[in-house]
Amino acid sequence: MAQNVIIVGGVALGSKAACRFKRLEPGSRVTIIDQDRFVSYGGCGIPFYVSGDVSDVNDLRKTSFHMLRDEAFFKNCKDIEVLTRTRVERIDRENRQIHILREDGSTDALPYDQLVLGTGSRPRRLPIPGADLPMVHTASNLNDAQAIKELVTNGKVERAVVIGGGFIGLEMAEALADMWEVETSIVEYTRQIMPGFVSSMFARMAQREMEKNGVRFYLGEQVQALEGADSVKTVVTDKRRLDADLVVMAVGVTPNMELARDAGLTIGPTGAIAVDEHLRTSDPAIYAGGDCAEIRNLVTDQPGYFPLGSMANRQGRVIGTNLAGGKALFKGAVGAFAVKTFDAALAGAGLSIESARKAGYDAVSVQAAQLDRAHFYPKKSMLHLELVVDRHSRRILGVQGFGKDGDAVVGRINAVAAILEDHPTIDRLSNVELAYSPPFSSAMDALNALANAAENMLDGRFQPIDAEGFAQKWSQGNGDLMILDCRARQDGEAFAEKYPERWINIPQDELRQRFGEVPRDKDLILLCNTGVRSYEAQLNLRELGVENPVSVQGGIVTLKECGLDL
Amino acid sequence: MAQNVIIVGGVALGSKAACRFKRLEPGSRVTIIDQDRFVSYGGCGIPFYVSGDVSDVNDLRKTSFHMLRDEAFFKNCKDIEVLTRTRVERIDRENRQIHILREDGSTDALPYDQLVLGTGSRPRRLPIPGADLPMVHTASNLNDAQAIKELVTNGKVERAVVIGGGFIGLEMAEALADMWEVETSIVEYTRQIMPGFVSSMFARMAQREMEKNGVRFYLGEQVQALEGADSVKTVVTDKRRLDADLVVMAVGVTPNMELARDAGLTIGPTGAIAVDEHLRTSDPAIYAGGDCAEIRNLVTDQPGYFPLGSMANRQGRVIGTNLAGGKALFKGAVGAFAVKTFDAALAGAGLSIESARKAGYDAVSVQAAQLDRAHFYPKKSMLHLELVVDRHSRRILGVQGFGKDGDAVVGRINAVAAILEDHPTIDRLSNVELAYSPPFSSAMDALNALANAAENMLDGRFQPIDAEGFAQKWSQGNGDLMILDCRARQDGEAFAEKYPERWINIPQDELRQRFGEVPRDKDLILLCNTGVRSYEAQLNLRELGVENPVSVQGGIVTLKECGLDL
């Protein structure tokens, strides 16, 4: 039986749901309503439009075959009606109709059999003085994008301040600093970028990559006011004043759930619309998805909020199927993410060590550094990985990666993301099978090695210290500290000479013979290039009765990548 | 209690098992015995040594921190004794000892508490006349590698023939043709390269990439003899004679299981040593793994043979753990693979359509072509994927990929490889969560879209035709054939003009209005760039009562990549 389906919001979820449903039920009528003038655009492309990677804003509105997804496209290609510049004022669930307000002031009531809410989110704006000044933008829609691009293209921006060190903040900072050589700073309220997504050490790695490319960071600082007359001129934090002719606020988003709430639909604990696994709201005739809805976090099994274009697209298809009487499921998300930081990438899935502990897990993490392909293959990059596990159950709670070869990083994260919803233990990852060939991976891939390191740690064989632990001991200048450098002489000797009081070089293959030289009354830290030989040395020493040393996980390459200057 | 462990074969599995065991039980004694003069080398690197990517053969013997893994390394770093140039003649299971023969002719009997067989495999040699001529090599060990490298470096090879179009054959051909500009041909007995691993169409894609780089292919030809006096000069097939000053035989490997067989250990149906999930042979005191052992194919649940370095390394660790009393499992393999073909890569996991049917499945496959990242992002490549599914259960049996960005291809394959052992259905892949960011992926990733295409096909909405089906109809020149090109005019009109009898261009967005122009009495094939619009058109036509047309899966980009000249 032909239905009348109305979809509120036509950016990602709405247009996908509409198209999928029409393919399944071509005889039904579908109307998309959006308050903006644009629908169906790739909002995640905005930083890349600002950077110049995408030259025309309409490229973000086009299909991969270069057709503009405007009202005519939906009418002709999809037989879907799109009403832009139209607000949905109210849902009348009892009579199954919505009340709309057009730009010209006219109103109407439209009936529906089924309704879809894809109302999205809006960027948060800090409630500080000056937040409404000209030249203060968010990076949320194409109007903002065009405004910012016009400013930078015309050379009107010399100094920009980005507020917020999350995905959008980092991407916008790169866009401004890289292409337009704008002097760009990021101010972040917490003590690290990407808080909640990666450990402070992995955050440091990405931060340093951006610093090398000219971006400045002010971490642990709170923006208190924006000042200026005609337009913003100064960003005032609790610690300093920063000049700026452009401010980008990238401090997260808020789900647009008011329409649903006012209609009496259930709102979940995250503040977004609650839906079941079929993406149905508390009213069975109404679906919701994308940035306005909350879904299950498949790692914690708690309600979660994942405002990402990839969620919206897949959810849109599920809703389209279910509108047509299907039983498609969207179980939730594991929170996979990736962000390019100039020539490197930071990516992850599941929980960071900090977010795992916050969620109540007895979580530990292990870091490893390994080349992303066969060490004898000429093209290769160092891959840094961190695995977060539940100590008792050995369940994998999350994984994060950083490296100079973005696809290699993201590829590893995706292999873990694919299994994370099954609540795998580290054994699964120790033996996860990746396609092996020297140009693409190692016989023992970095992911396998990472899980093996976690096992060795949990079994008490591997007693690691991380870059922050090392840095703390190093800077305390404790006279008991002694670095036992297990690298070959050509690598380690210079350090031993530079720090005669606290650094000795005994290559791991000489350790048995030179055991007598190992200081027994010191706070001993074992170190090598990536952590393989220092782990071996740890076992050698234990065999010889020395139980206390710790081994630097990820080795000196990790210390350096975290910015330690030795 | 300290044990005495002997390991026969020290290339990949043996050295890994030895090292892992020694880390767990440093007080035990471990001896590795190998008949060759080299142990612990990366045999998979041989083609890259021949190509010059790896300049020194010893790089294949070094750790990632540049230490040569020779006898002294194992002694000093690992406290493991290595006996090279020593053959194990016989296993005396009753008395738990092995009989060895040294190069100098002396013999001995060595006792063991536990024994590990890592005897590997040997390259098959075709039983044809001339197979033993000088300049006929395999690519299996460092001695071969050095011999071939010396020949090409000294300019002594103008024409090479590689027999066999599997991994090693392709890699060796690339090595010879690319770096040394040797006129290189591959002769393959079956009608496609990589038989059993990919469909004939994906094989064609990789073949064409190699042809563009100068490699010639003779498929479906049987080599019958090698001719020459002092050294090989001619390769004689059942169809032609090919000049050659170097022949590389890459026709697979045979497990070295004779030692095990003669000791009465169970040999499995694949001809390799049978082991349980702990990698224990039929004698609980003897383990086996790597190229000499068979493991479970986790897709078919049948015994399988996977002679790959990555298997050997992971299995070695499992054996090391179990030697020390652990209960580590190696459940089997899904057969993930990757091969670089010049600037492209071919990869896969699980079964190809042909191998699935051979294994008795009612298998179907669907192909899709999609960009490997956001279509608006400047750096991107076309990614071709094929999904093999069981028609009734909708279980995923395998996936294969081809594309110009190798890491992007391999990354997608790995995400499927990670879940394949769970026997997932296509629903799982429809919603598999990959890290999304425009520089790395699409909001609806190619993997999601691939599973969606499979679903649409199985549900009867998507009626595909593949490149071979298309080529057949096209070349038959049937007067009933009509291509309905759904692309925009600027793309489709020229073809309609070139083939006025059998090609019409009705852009998909004009299809409803121009329905009257659609020929009703023709054998209609719908076509667009990648298959998205032709699928939409298929649904449009069905809505209008036209049920018969098929849609070219993967579109014209797939036809072109398969070599169709339109």
XYZ file of C-alpha atoms in Angstrom, chain A residues 372-373 379 405-412 439-441, chain B residues 345 372-373 379 383 403-414:
31
model
C 53.827 -0.585 9.070
C 55.283 -3.075 6.549
C 58.698 2.311 1.632
C 51.194 6.780 6.533
C 47.555 7.546 7.130
C 46.096 4.657 5.164
C 48.292 2.192 7.021
C 47.149 3.588 10.364
C 43.485 3.655 9.407
C 43.674 0.157 7.891
C 44.865 -1.307 11.213
C 54.942 -4.085 0.559
C 51.856 -3.909 2.798
C 52.527 -5.548 6.149
C 47.407 -4.229 -5.671
C 38.419 4.634 -1.921
C 37.741 7.935 -0.124
C 43.623 12.204 -3.649
C 38.519 0.606 -5.645
C 42.942 -0.841 -6.985
C 45.722 1.602 -7.651
C 46.107 2.516 -3.989
C 47.410 -0.676 -2.465
C 47.039 0.309 1.183
C 43.426 1.302 0.613
C 42.693 -2.047 -1.035
C 44.473 -4.070 1.640
C 42.854 -2.051 4.437
C 39.376 -2.997 3.216
C 40.302 -6.664 2.782
C 41.744 -6.757 6.302
